[in-house]
Backbone as ProteinMPNN parsed JSONL, in Angstrom:
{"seq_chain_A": "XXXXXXXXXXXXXXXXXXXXXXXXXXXXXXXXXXXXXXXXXXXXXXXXXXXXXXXXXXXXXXXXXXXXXXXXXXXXXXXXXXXXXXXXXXXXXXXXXXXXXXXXXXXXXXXXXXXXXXXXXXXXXXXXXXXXXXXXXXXXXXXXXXXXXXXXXXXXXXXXXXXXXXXXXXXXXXXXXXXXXXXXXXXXXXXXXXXXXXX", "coords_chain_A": {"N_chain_A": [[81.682, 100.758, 139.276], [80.13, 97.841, 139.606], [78.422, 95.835, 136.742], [75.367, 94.428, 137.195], [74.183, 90.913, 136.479], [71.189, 89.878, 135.139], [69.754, 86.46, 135.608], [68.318, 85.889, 133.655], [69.799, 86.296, 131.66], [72.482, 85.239, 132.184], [71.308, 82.557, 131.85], [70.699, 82.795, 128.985], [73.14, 83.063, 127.78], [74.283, 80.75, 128.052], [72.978, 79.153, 126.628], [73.243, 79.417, 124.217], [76.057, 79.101, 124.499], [76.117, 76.666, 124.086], [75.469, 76.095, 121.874], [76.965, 77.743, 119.818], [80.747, 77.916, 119.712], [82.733, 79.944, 120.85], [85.653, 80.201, 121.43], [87.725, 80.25, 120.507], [88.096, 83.01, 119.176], [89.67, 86.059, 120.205], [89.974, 88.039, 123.007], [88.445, 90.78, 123.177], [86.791, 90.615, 120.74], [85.487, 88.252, 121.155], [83.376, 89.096, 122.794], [82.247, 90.845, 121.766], [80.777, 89.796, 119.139], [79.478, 87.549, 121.079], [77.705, 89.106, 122.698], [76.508, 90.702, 120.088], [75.354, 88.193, 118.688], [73.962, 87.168, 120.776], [72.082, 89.461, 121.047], [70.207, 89.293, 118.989], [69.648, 86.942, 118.274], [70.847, 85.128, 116.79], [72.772, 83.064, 115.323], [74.457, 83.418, 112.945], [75.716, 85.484, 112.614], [78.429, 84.876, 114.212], [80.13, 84.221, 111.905], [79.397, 86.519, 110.511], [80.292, 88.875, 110.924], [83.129, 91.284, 110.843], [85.914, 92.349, 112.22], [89.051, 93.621, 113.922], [91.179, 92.437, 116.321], [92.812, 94.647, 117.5], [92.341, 96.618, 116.92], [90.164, 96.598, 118.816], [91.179, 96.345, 121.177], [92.534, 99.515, 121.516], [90.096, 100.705, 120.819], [88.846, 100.581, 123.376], [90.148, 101.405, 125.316], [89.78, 104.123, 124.777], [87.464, 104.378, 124.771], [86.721, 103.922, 127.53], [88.077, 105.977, 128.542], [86.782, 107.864, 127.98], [85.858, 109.06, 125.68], [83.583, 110.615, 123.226], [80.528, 109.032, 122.481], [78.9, 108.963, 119.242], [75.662, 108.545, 117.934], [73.808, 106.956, 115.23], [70.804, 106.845, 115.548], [67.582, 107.724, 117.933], [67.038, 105.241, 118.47], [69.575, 103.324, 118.598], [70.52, 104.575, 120.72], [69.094, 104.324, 122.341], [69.807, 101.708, 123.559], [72.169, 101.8, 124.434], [73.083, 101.796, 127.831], [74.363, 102.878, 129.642], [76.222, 105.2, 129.24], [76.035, 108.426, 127.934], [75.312, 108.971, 124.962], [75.572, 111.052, 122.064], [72.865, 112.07, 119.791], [72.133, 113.66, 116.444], [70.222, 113.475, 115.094], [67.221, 114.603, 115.547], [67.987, 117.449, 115.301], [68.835, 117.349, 112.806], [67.875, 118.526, 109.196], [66.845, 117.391, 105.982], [68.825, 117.88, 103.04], [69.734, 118.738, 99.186], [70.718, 116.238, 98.202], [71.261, 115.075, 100.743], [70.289, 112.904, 103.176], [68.485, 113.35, 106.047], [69.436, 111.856, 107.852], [72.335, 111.579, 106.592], [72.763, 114.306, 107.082], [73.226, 114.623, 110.205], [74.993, 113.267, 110.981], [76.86, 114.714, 110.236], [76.447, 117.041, 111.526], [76.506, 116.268, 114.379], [79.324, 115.404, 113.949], [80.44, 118.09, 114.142], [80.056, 118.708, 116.558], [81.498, 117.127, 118.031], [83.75, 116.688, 117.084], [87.18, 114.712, 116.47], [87.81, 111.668, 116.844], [85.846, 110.415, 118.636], [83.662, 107.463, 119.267], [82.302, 105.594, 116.679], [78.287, 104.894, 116.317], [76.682, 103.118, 114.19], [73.717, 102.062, 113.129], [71.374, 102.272, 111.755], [71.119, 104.077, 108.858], [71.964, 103.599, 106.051], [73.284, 105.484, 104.572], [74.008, 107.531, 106.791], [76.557, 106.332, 107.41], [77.85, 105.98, 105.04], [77.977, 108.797, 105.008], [80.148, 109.516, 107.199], [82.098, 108.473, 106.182], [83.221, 110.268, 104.591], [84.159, 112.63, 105.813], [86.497, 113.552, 107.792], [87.4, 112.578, 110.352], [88.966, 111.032, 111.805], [88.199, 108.486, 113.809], [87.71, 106.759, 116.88], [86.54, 104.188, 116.754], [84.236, 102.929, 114.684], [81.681, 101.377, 114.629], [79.789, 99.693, 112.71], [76.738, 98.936, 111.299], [74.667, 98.897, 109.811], [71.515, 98.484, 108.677], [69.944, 96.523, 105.908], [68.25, 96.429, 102.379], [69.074, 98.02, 100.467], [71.677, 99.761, 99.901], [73.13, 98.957, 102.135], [74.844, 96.958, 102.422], [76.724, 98.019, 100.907], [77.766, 100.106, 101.864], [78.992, 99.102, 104.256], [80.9, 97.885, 103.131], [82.269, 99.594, 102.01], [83.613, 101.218, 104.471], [84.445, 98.931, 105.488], [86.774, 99.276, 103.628], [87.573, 101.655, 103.68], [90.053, 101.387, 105.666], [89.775, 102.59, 108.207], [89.211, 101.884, 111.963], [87.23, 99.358, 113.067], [83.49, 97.884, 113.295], [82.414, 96.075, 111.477], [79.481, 93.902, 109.446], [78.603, 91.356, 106.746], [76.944, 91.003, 105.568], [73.41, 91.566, 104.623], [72.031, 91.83, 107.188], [71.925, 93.712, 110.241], [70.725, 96.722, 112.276], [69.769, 98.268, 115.025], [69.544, 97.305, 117.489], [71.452, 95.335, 117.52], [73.735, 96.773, 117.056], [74.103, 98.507, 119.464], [74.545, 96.611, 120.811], [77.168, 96.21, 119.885], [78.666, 97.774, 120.996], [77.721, 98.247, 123.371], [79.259, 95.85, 124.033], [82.205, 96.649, 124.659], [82.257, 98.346, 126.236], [80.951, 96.752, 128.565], [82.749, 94.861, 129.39], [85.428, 93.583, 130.915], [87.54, 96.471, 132.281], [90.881, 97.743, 132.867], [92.923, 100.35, 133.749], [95.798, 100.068, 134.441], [96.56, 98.147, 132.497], [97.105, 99.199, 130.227], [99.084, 100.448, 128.611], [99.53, 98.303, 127.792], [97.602, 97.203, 125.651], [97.299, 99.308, 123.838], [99.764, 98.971, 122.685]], "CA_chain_A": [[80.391, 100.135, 139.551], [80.106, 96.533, 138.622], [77.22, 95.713, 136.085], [74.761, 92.883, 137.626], [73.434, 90.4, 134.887], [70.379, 89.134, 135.369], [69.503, 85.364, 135.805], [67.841, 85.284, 132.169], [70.866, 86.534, 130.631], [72.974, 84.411, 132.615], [71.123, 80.953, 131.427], [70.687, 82.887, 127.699], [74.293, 83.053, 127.381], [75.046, 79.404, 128.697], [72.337, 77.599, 125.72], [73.716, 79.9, 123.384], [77.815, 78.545, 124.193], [76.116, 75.566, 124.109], [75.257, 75.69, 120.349], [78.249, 78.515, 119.064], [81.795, 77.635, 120.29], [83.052, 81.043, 120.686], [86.579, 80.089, 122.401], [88.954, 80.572, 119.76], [88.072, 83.975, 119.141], [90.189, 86.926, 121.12], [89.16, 88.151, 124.145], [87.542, 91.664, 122.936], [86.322, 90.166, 119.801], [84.639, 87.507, 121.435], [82.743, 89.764, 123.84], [80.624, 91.802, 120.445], [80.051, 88.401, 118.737], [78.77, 86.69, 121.545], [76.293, 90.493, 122.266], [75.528, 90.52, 119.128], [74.762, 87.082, 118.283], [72.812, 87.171, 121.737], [71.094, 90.23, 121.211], [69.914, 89.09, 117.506], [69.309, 85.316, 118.759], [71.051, 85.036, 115.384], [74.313, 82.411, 115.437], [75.101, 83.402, 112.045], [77.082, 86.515, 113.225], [79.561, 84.674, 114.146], [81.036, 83.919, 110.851], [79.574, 87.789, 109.541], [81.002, 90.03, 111.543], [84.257, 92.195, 110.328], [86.254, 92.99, 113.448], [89.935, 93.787, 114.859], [91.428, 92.556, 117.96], [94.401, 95.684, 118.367], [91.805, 97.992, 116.696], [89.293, 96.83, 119.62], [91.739, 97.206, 122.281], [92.32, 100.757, 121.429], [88.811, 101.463, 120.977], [88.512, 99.863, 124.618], [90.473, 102.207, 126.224], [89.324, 105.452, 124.229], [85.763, 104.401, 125.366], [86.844, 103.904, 129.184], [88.836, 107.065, 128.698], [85.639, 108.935, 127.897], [85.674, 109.43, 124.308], [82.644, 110.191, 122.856], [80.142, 107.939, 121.491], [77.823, 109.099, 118.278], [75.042, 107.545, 117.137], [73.069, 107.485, 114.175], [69.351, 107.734, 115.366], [67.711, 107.318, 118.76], [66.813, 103.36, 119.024], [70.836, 102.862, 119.434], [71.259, 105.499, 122.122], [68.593, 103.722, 123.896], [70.523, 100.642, 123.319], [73.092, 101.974, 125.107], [72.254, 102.574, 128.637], [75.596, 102.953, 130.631], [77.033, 105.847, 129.137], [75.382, 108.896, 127.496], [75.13, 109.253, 123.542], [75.426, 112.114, 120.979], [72.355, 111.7, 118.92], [71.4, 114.717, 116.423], [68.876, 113.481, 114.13], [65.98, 115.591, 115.26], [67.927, 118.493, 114.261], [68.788, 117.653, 111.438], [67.187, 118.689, 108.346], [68.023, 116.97, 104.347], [68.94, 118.841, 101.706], [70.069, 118.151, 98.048], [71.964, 114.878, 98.035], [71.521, 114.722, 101.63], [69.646, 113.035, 103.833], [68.627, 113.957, 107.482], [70.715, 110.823, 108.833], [73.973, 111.994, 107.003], [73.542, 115.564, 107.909], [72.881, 114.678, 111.165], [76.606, 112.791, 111.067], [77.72, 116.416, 109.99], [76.116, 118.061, 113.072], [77.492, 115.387, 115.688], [81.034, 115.684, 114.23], [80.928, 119.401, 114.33], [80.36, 118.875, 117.797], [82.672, 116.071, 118.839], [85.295, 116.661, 116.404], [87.784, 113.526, 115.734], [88.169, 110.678, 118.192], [84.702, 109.699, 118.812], [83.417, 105.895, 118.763], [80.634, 106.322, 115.882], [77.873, 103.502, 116.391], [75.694, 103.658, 113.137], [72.848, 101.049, 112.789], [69.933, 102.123, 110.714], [71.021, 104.347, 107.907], [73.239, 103.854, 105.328], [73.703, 106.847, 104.417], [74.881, 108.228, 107.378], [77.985, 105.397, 107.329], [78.638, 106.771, 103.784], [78.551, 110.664, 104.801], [80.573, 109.642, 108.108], [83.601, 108.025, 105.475], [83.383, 111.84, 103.617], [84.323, 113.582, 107.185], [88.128, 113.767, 108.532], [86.879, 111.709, 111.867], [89.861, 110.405, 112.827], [87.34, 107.701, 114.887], [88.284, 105.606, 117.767], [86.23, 103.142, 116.05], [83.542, 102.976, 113.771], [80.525, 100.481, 114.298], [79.019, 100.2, 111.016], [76.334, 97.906, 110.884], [73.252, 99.427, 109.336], [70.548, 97.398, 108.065], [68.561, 97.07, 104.554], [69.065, 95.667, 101.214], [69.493, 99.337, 99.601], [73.321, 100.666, 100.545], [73.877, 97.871, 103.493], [76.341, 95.713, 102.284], [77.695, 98.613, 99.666], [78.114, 100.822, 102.89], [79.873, 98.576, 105.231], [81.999, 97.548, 102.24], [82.88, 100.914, 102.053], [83.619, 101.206, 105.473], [86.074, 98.333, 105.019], [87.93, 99.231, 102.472], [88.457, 102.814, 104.326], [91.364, 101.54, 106.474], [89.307, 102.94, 109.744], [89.438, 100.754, 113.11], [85.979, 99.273, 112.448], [83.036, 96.686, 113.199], [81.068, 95.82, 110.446], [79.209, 92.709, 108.805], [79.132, 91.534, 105.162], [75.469, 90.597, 104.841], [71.987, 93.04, 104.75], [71.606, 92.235, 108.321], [72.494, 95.19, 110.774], [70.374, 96.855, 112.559], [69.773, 99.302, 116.04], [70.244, 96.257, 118.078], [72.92, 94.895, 117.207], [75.264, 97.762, 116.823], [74.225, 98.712, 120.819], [75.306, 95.59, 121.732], [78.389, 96.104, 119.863], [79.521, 98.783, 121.941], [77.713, 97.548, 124.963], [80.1, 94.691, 124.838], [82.86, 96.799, 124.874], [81.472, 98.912, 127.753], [80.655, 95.589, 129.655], [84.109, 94.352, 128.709], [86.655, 94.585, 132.377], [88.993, 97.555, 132.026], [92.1, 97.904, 133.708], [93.625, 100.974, 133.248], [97.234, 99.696, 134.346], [96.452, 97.616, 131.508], [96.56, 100.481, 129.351], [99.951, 100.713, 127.903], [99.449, 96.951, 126.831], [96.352, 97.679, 124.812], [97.179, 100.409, 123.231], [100.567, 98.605, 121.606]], "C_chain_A": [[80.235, 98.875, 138.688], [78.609, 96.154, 137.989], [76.505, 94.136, 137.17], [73.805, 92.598, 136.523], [72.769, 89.697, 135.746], [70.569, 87.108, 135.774], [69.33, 84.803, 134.199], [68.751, 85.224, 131.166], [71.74, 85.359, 130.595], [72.759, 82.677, 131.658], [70.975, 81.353, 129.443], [72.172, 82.515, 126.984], [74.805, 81.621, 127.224], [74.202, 78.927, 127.537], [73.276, 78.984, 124.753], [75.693, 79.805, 123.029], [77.446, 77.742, 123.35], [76.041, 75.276, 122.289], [76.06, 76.701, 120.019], [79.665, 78.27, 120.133], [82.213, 78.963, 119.712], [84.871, 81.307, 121.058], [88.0, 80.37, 121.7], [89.035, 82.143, 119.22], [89.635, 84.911, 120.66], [89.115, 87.502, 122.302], [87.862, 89.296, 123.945], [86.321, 91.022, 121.662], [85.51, 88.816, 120.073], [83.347, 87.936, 121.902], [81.662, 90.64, 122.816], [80.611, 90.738, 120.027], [79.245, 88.098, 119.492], [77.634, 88.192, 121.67], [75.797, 90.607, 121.574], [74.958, 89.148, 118.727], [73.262, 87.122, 119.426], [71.892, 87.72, 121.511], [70.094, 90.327, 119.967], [69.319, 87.521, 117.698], [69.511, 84.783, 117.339], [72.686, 84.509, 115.346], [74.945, 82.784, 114.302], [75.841, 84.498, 112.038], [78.055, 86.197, 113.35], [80.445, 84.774, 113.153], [80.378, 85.546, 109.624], [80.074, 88.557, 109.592], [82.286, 90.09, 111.486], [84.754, 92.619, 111.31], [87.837, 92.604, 113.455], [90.485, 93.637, 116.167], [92.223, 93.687, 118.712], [93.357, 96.658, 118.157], [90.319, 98.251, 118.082], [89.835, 97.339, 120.528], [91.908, 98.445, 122.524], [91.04, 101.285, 121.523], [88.28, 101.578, 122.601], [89.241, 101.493, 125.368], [90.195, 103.846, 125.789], [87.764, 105.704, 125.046], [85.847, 104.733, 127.353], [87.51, 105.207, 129.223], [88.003, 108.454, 128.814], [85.6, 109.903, 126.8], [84.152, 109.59, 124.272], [81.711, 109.558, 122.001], [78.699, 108.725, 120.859], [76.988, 108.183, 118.14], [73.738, 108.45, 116.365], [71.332, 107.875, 114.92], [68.774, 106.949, 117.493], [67.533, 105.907, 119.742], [68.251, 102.622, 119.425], [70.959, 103.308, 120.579], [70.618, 104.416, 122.818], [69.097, 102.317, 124.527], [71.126, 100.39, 124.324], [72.858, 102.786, 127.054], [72.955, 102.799, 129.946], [76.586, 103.854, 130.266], [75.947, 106.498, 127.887], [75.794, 108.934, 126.279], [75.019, 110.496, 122.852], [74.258, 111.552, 119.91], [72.04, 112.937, 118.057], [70.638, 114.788, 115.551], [67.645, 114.198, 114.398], [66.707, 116.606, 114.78], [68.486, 118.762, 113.115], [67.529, 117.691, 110.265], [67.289, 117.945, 106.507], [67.423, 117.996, 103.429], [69.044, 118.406, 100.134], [71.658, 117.392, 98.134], [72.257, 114.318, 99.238], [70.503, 114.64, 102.506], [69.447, 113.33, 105.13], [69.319, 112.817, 107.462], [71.846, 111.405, 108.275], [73.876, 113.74, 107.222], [73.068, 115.667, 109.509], [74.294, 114.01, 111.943], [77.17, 113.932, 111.03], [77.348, 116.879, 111.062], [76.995, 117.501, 114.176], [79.079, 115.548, 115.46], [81.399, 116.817, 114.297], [81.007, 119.561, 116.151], [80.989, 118.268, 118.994], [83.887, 116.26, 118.475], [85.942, 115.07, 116.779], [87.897, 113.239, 117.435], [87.148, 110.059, 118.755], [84.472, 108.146, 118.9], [82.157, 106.284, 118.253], [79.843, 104.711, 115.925], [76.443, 103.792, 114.991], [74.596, 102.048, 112.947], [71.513, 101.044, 112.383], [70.376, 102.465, 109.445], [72.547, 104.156, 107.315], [74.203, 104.622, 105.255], [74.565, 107.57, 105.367], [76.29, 107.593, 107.544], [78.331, 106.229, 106.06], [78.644, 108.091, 103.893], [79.867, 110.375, 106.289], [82.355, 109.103, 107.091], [83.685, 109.369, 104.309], [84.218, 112.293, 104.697], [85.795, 113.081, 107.335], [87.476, 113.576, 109.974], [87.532, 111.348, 112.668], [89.542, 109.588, 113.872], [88.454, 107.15, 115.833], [87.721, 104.46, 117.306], [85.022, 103.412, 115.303], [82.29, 101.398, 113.806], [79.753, 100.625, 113.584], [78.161, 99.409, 110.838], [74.794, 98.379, 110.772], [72.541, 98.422, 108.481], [70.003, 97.57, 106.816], [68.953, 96.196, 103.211], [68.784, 96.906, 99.734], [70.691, 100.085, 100.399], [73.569, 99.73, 101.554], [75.148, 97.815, 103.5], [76.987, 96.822, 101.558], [78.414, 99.775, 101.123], [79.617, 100.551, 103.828], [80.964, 98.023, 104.559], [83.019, 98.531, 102.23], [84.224, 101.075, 103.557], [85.393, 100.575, 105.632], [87.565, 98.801, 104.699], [88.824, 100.892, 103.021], [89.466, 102.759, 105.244], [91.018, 102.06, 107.819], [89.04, 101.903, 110.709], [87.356, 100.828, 112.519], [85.331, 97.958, 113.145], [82.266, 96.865, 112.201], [80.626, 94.265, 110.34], [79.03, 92.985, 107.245], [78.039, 91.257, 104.865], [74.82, 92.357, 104.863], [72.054, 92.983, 105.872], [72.46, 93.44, 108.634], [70.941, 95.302, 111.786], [70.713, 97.662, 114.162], [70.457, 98.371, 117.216], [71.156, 95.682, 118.629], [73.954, 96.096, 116.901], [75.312, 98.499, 118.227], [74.984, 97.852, 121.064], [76.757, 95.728, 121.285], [79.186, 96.424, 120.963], [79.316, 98.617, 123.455], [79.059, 96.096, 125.549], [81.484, 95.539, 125.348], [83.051, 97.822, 126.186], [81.475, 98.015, 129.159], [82.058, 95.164, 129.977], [84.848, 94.908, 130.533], [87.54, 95.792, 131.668], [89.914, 97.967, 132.974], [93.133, 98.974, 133.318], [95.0, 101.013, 133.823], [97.827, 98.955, 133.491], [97.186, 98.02, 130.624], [97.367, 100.362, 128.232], [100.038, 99.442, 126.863], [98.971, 96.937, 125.379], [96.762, 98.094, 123.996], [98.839, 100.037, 122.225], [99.78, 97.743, 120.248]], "O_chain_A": [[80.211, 98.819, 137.458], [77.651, 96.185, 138.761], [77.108, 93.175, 137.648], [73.035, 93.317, 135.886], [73.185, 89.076, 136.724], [71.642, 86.688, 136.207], [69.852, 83.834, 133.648], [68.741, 84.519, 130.157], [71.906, 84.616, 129.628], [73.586, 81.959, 131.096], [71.108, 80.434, 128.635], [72.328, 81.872, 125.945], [75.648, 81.332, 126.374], [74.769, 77.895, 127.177], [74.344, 79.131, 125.346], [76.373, 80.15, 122.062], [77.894, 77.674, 122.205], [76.55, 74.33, 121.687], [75.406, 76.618, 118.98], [79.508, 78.476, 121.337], [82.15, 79.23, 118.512], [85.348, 82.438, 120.969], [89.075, 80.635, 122.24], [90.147, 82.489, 118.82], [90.222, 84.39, 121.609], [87.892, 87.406, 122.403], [86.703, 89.079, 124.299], [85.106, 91.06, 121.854], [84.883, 88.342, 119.126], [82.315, 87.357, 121.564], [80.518, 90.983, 123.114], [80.184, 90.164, 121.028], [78.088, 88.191, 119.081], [76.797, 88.339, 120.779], [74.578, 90.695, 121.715], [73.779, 89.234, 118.384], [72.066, 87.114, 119.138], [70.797, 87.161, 121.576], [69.282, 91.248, 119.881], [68.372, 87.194, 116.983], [68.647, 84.143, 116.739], [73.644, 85.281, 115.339], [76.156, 82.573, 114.369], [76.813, 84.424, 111.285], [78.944, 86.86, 112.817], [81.515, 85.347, 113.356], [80.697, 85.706, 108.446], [80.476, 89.188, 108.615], [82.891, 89.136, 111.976], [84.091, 93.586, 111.683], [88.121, 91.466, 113.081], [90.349, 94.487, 117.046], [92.361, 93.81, 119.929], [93.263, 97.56, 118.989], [89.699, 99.284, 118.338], [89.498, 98.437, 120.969], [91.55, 98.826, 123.639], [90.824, 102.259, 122.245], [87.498, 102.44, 123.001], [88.594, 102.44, 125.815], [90.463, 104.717, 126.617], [87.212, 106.651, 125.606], [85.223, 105.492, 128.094], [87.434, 105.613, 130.383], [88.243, 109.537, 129.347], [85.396, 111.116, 126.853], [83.434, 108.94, 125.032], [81.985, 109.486, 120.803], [77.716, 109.036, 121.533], [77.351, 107.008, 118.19], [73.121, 109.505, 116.511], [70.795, 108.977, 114.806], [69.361, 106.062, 118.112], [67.723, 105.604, 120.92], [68.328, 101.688, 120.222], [71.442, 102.638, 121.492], [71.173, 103.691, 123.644], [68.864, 101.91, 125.665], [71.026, 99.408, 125.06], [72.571, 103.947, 127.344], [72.414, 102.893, 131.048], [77.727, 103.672, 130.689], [75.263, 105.812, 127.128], [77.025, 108.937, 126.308], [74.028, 111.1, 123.262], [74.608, 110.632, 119.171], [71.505, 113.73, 118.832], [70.245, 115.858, 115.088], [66.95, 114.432, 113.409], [66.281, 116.963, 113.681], [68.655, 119.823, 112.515], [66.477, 117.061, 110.373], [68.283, 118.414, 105.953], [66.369, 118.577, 103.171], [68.215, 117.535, 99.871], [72.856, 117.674, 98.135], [73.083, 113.412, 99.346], [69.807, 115.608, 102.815], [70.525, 113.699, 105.597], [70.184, 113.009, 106.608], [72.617, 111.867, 109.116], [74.894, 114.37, 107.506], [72.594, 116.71, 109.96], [74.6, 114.175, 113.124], [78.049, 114.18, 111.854], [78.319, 117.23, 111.732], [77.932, 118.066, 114.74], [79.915, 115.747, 116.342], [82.601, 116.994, 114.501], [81.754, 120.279, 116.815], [81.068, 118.545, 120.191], [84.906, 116.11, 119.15], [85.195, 114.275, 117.351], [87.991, 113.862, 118.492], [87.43, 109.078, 119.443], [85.448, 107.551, 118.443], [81.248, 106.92, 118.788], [80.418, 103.648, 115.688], [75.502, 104.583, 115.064], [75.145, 101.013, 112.57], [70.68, 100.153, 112.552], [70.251, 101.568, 108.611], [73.678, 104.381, 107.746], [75.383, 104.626, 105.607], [75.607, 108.133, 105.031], [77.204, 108.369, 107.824], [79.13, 107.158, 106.171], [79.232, 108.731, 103.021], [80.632, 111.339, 106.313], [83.484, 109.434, 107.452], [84.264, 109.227, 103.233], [85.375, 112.327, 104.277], [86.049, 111.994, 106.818], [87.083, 114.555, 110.608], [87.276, 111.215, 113.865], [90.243, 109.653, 114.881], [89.67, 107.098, 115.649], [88.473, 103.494, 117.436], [84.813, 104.621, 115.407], [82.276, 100.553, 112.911], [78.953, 101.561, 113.613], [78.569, 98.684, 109.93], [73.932, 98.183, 111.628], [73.093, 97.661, 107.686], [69.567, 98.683, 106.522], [69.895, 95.405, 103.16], [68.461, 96.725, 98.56], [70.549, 100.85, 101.353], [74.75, 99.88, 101.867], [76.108, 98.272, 104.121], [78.191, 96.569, 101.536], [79.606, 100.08, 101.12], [80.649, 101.188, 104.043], [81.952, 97.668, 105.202], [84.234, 98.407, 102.383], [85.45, 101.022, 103.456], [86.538, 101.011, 105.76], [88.714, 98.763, 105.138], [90.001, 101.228, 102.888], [89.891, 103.811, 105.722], [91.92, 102.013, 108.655], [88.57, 100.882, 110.207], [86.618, 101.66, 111.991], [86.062, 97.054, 113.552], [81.479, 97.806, 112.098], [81.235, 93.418, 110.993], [79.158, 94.029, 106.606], [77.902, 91.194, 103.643], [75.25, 93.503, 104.992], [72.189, 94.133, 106.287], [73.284, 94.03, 107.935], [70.204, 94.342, 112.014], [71.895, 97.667, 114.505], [71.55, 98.575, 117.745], [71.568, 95.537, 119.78], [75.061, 95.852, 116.423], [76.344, 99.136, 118.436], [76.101, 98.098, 121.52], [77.625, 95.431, 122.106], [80.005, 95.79, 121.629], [80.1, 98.73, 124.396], [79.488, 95.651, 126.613], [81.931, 95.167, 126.434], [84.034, 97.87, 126.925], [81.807, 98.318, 130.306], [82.332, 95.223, 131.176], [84.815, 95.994, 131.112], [88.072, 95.76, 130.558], [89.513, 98.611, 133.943], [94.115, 98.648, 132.651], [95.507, 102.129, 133.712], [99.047, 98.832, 133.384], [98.004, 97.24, 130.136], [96.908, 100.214, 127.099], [100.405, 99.422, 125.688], [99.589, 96.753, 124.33], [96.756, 97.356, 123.011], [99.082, 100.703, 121.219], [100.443, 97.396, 119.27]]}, "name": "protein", "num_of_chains": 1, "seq": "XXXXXXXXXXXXXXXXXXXXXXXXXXXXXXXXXXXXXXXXXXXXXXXXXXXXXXXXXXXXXXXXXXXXXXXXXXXXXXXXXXXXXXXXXXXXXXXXXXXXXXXXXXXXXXXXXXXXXXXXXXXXXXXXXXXXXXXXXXXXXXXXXXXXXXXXXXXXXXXXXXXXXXXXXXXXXXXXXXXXXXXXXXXXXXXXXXXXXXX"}
């Protein structure tokens, strides 16, 4: 089923070339820049955002494959509106040392187990209980917002060697970490492709 883009999007996208030259980028890695920049009306993404072109491709075909996709609370799910979401922050509860967002990362991976695409964009916290867990992700969208654990989060994140998007500022946000994954959702997929990709 082919997505139909509006008109507004259409002419949003076209002033928004017009002032970020996006063209030297890779093909996946162009496709969450330009979403997120769009969906943030915020050009300075370009040059924040932390991303992989081999680690997108893989994520690409995990997602079309029908991996599933976590998320931290429900303003991403709704984000996301072409493929259903794991959210389990209502039932989680926090305890000592833990808040409901990361044991609400503990609930979702008890019930996805490894291979997931995790899309985290409010709480810190749950990015830092989701790099505790044996996840084995398909990717890891890390881009939680704030200027308490943000940047120390997605640093984290980094430095864990997991296929990953992050940024290096405070921004973040619900937003922007839909659109990540929406781009890669939106994104063509060709599964004769496949074997390409996935080298």
């Amino acid at each position: 089923m082919n997505r139909v883009v509006h008109p507004i999007e259409v002419e949003s996208y076209r002033r928004m070339r017009a002032r970020l030259d996006t063209s030297h980028f890779p093909p996946l890695t162009r496709a969450v820049v330009e979403r997120v920049v769009h969906s943030a009306a915020d050009l300075d993404y370009a040059s924040d955002l932390v991303m992989d072109e081999g680690e997108l491709a893989k994520a690409h075909v995990a997602l079309h494959s029908g991996a599933p996709v976590v998320v931290d609370v429900e303003m991403v799910a709704a984000g996301i509106t072409r493929r259903e979401t794991v959210c389990r922050l209502k039932d989680a509860v926090a305890g000592p040392g833990l808040t409901r967002s990361a044991q609400a990362i503990r609930l979702a991976y008890e019930q996805v187990g490894p291979g997931a695409l995790w899309v985290i964009g409010n709480a810190p916290t749950a990015l830092e209980e989701l790099l505790t867990l044996d996840a084995a992700p398909a990717l890891v969208i890390g881009l939680p917002v704030g200027f308490v654990g943000a940047v120390e989060s997605k640093a984290a994140l980094r430095e864990s060697g997991l296929p990953a998007v992050s940024n290096v500022s405070e921004k973040g946000g619900s937003a922007v970490a839909s659109a990540a994954l929406n781009a890669l959702l939106y994104h063509p997929y060709h599964p004769a492709s496949h074997s390409e990709e996935k080298s």
